[in-house]
Coordinates of C-alpha atoms in Angstrom, one line a residue:
Chain L
G71 CA -0.4 -0.7 -0.2
A72 CA 0.7 3.5 0.3
G73 CA 3.2 5.6 2.0
V74 CA 2.5 7.7 3.9
S75 CA 2.6 11.3 1.0
Q76 CA 3.9 15.1 1.5
S77 CA 3.6 17.5 -0.7
P78 CA 5.0 19.5 -2.1
S79 CA 8.8 18.5 -2.2
N80 CA 10.1 20.9 -1.9
K81 CA 9.2 24.9 -1.2
V82 CA 11.6 28.4 -1.6
T83 CA 10.0 31.2 -0.5
E84 CA 10.9 34.2 0.5
K85 CA 11.0 35.5 4.2
G86 CA 7.9 36.9 5.4
K87 CA 5.8 35.0 3.2
D88 CA 3.2 32.0 4.4
V89 CA 3.7 28.2 3.7
E90 CA 1.8 24.9 3.6
L91 CA 2.3 21.6 4.2
R92 CA 0.4 19.1 3.5
C93 CA -0.2 15.1 4.6
D94 CA -1.4 12.0 3.0
P95 CA -1.7 9.7 6.3
I96 CA -1.5 5.8 6.1
S97 CA -4.7 5.2 4.7
G98 CA -6.4 3.7 8.1
H99 CA -3.9 5.4 10.2
T100 CA -5.4 7.7 13.0
A101 CA -2.1 9.2 14.9
L102 CA -0.4 11.8 12.9
Y103 CA 3.2 13.5 13.0
W104 CA 5.2 16.7 12.7
Y105 CA 8.4 17.2 13.0
R106 CA 11.2 19.1 11.8
Q107 CA 14.2 18.1 11.2
S108 CA 17.0 20.5 11.4
L109 CA 21.8 20.9 10.4
G110 CA 21.2 22.5 14.4
Q111 CA 18.5 20.9 16.4
G112 CA 18.4 17.5 14.7
L113 CA 14.6 16.1 14.4
E114 CA 11.8 17.6 16.6
F115 CA 8.6 17.5 17.7
L116 CA 6.4 20.3 16.8
I117 CA 2.2 18.6 16.6
Y118 CA 0.1 15.1 16.8
F119 CA -3.1 14.6 16.2
Q120 CA -5.2 11.5 17.0
G121 CA -8.1 10.9 16.1
N122 CA -10.3 14.1 16.8
S123 CA -8.7 14.6 20.3
A124 CA -7.8 18.3 21.0
P125 CA -4.4 18.4 19.5
D126 CA -0.6 18.5 20.9
K127 CA 0.8 21.3 20.1
S128 CA 3.0 21.6 22.3
G129 CA 6.6 21.2 20.1
L130 CA 5.7 24.2 17.7
P131 CA 7.8 26.4 18.3
S132 CA 6.4 29.6 18.3
D133 CA 2.8 31.2 17.0
R134 CA 3.8 30.9 13.8
F135 CA 3.4 27.1 13.6
S136 CA 0.0 26.2 12.6
A137 CA -1.6 22.1 12.1
E138 CA -5.1 20.6 10.8
R139 CA -5.8 17.6 10.3
T140 CA -9.3 17.7 8.2
G141 CA -11.7 15.2 8.7
G142 CA -8.7 11.9 10.6
S143 CA -6.8 12.0 6.9
V144 CA -5.2 14.2 5.6
S145 CA -3.4 17.8 7.5
T146 CA -1.6 20.8 6.7
L147 CA 0.8 22.7 8.4
T148 CA 1.2 26.7 8.1
I149 CA 4.2 28.8 9.0
Q150 CA 3.3 32.5 8.5
R151 CA 5.4 35.3 8.2
T152 CA 8.2 32.7 7.5
Q153 CA 11.6 33.6 9.0
Q154 CA 15.3 32.1 8.2
E155 CA 15.1 29.7 10.9
D156 CA 12.4 27.9 10.1
S157 CA 14.4 26.6 6.8
A158 CA 14.3 22.9 7.8
V159 CA 12.8 19.5 6.7
Y160 CA 9.6 18.8 7.8
L161 CA 7.7 15.3 7.7
C162 CA 5.3 13.8 9.7
A163 CA 4.7 10.8 10.3
S164 CA 1.7 8.5 11.0
S165 CA 1.2 5.5 12.9
L166 CA -2.1 3.0 13.4
A167 CA -2.7 4.2 17.5
S168 CA -0.7 6.9 19.8
S169 CA 0.3 4.4 21.6
S170 CA 4.8 4.8 22.7
N171 CA 5.0 1.2 21.0
Q172 CA 3.1 1.3 17.2
P173 CA 5.8 1.8 15.1
Q174 CA 5.3 5.3 13.3
H175 CA 6.5 5.9 9.0
F176 CA 7.3 8.8 7.9
G177 CA 7.3 10.8 4.7
D178 CA 10.1 11.5 2.9
G179 CA 9.6 15.6 3.6
T180 CA 8.9 18.7 2.1
R181 CA 12.4 20.6 2.2
L182 CA 11.7 24.1 2.9
S183 CA 14.0 26.9 1.9
I184 CA 13.7 30.4 3.3
L185 CA 15.5 33.1 0.9
Chain G
Q92 CA 17.6 19.6 27.5
Q93 CA 19.0 16.8 24.9
Q94 CA 16.6 13.4 26.5
V95 CA 18.4 10.8 24.3
K96 CA 22.4 11.0 23.5
Q97 CA 23.6 9.4 20.8
S98 CA 27.0 8.8 19.8
P99 CA 29.1 8.3 17.3
Q100 CA 28.6 11.2 15.1
S101 CA 30.2 9.3 12.2
L102 CA 31.6 5.8 12.3
I103 CA 33.2 4.2 9.5
V104 CA 33.6 0.5 9.0
Q105 CA 35.0 -1.6 6.7
K106 CA 32.8 -4.3 4.5
G107 CA 31.5 -7.6 6.6
G108 CA 33.2 -5.6 9.4
I109 CA 30.8 -4.7 13.5
S110 CA 29.1 -1.2 13.5
I111 CA 28.4 -0.7 17.3
I112 CA 25.9 2.5 17.8
N113 CA 25.0 4.4 21.3
C114 CA 22.4 6.0 22.8
A115 CA 21.3 7.5 26.8
Y116 CA 18.6 8.5 27.9
E117 CA 17.4 10.1 31.3
N118 CA 13.6 9.8 32.0
T119 CA 12.9 6.4 32.9
A120 CA 9.2 7.3 31.5
F121 CA 10.3 6.1 28.2
D122 CA 9.4 2.4 28.4
Y123 CA 9.7 1.9 23.7
F124 CA 13.3 2.1 21.9
P125 CA 13.0 2.8 18.0
W126 CA 16.1 2.5 15.4
Y127 CA 15.4 4.3 12.0
Q128 CA 17.7 3.8 9.2
Q129 CA 17.9 7.2 6.7
F130 CA 19.0 7.9 2.9
P131 CA 19.4 11.7 1.0
G132 CA 16.4 12.7 1.1
K133 CA 14.6 9.8 2.5
G134 CA 13.2 10.3 5.8
P135 CA 13.4 7.8 8.5
A136 CA 12.6 4.8 8.1
L137 CA 11.7 2.1 11.0
L138 CA 14.5 -0.5 11.3
I139 CA 13.6 -2.0 14.0
A140 CA 12.8 -1.9 18.1
I141 CA 12.8 -2.9 21.4
R142 CA 10.2 -2.7 24.4
P143 CA 12.7 -2.1 27.8
D144 CA 11.5 -5.6 29.8
V145 CA 13.3 -7.1 26.9
S146 CA 17.7 -6.7 26.7
E147 CA 18.3 -7.7 23.5
K148 CA 16.3 -8.3 20.1
K149 CA 17.7 -9.8 16.5
E150 CA 16.4 -9.7 13.1
G151 CA 18.4 -10.6 10.7
R152 CA 21.9 -8.5 10.7
F153 CA 20.8 -5.8 13.0
T154 CA 20.4 -7.0 16.8
I155 CA 19.1 -4.1 20.0
S156 CA 21.0 -4.6 23.3
F157 CA 19.2 -3.5 26.4
N158 CA 20.4 -2.7 29.4
K159 CA 17.8 -0.9 31.6
S160 CA 19.9 -0.1 34.5
A161 CA 22.5 1.9 32.4
K162 CA 19.5 4.1 30.7
Q163 CA 21.2 2.9 27.6
F164 CA 21.1 1.3 24.3
S165 CA 23.3 -0.2 21.6
L166 CA 23.0 -1.3 17.9
H167 CA 25.4 -4.0 16.3
I168 CA 24.8 -3.8 13.1
M169 CA 27.2 -8.0 12.0
D170 CA 27.9 -7.9 8.4
S171 CA 27.5 -4.0 7.4
Q172 CA 27.0 -3.7 3.9
P173 CA 28.1 -0.7 1.5
G174 CA 24.5 -0.5 1.3
D175 CA 24.3 0.2 5.3
S176 CA 26.5 3.6 4.4
A177 CA 23.2 5.5 6.0
T178 CA 22.4 8.4 9.3
Y179 CA 20.9 5.8 12.3
F180 CA 18.9 6.8 14.4
C181 CA 17.6 5.9 17.6
A182 CA 14.7 7.2 19.8
A183 CA 12.7 6.8 23.1
S184 CA 9.0 7.8 23.2
S185 CA 7.0 7.4 26.8
S186 CA 3.2 8.4 25.2
R187 CA 3.0 9.3 22.1
Q188 CA 6.2 11.6 20.1
L189 CA 9.3 10.3 19.4
T190 CA 13.3 11.9 21.2
F191 CA 15.4 11.7 18.7
G192 CA 19.1 11.2 19.4
S193 CA 21.7 12.5 17.2
G194 CA 22.1 10.7 15.0
T195 CA 25.1 8.3 13.3
Q196 CA 26.0 9.2 9.9
L197 CA 27.5 4.8 9.0
T198 CA 30.3 5.0 5.5
V199 CA 30.6 0.7 5.5
L200 CA 34.1 1.1 2.5
P201 CA 33.7 -1.9 -0.2

């Protein structure tokens, strides 16, 4: 079956612009995660969704970052007024459930470059 | 505060050799410890995982050794191959999100 799909694969934008990153999780996976991978910070958790529960936003670095998950499936990560330090690879993962021992399956990410 | 410390940062081994990557954690609430393999331009792929009630888990050439009292775990890659050249991340989880180590870039020389 299809894995986690992310789009676009690459995004270049000017500082101050807003960007939207999309994630299509594996069909049937109820848990969805966003992570950020950057050279200086490694892999960092951003936000997590589980079914219809309120998302865990504890990893979002600032209020410029937000995410939605519509219909329990597709998710969009939005970064407003982008800054150069937002340049990174944004990774989405999904799992069957949110318990700790459920494997998380990652997409190939969106490489975001802020000029 | 970094909760999962990984070493070495980079590792070079000869084909057929054993690659060993080590991780240490601080949070005793962690109860799931996966290892991920990542190739350039790709997302991390789950390699093998272990629960703290098991001291060792082997899948093919990959083995996780887990020492609960020392709060350490390691990945051993036996008979390392050039195709194993990638970045390896250890991780730990107590509920939902994964906390990752800083990664090890493995190079296996032919």
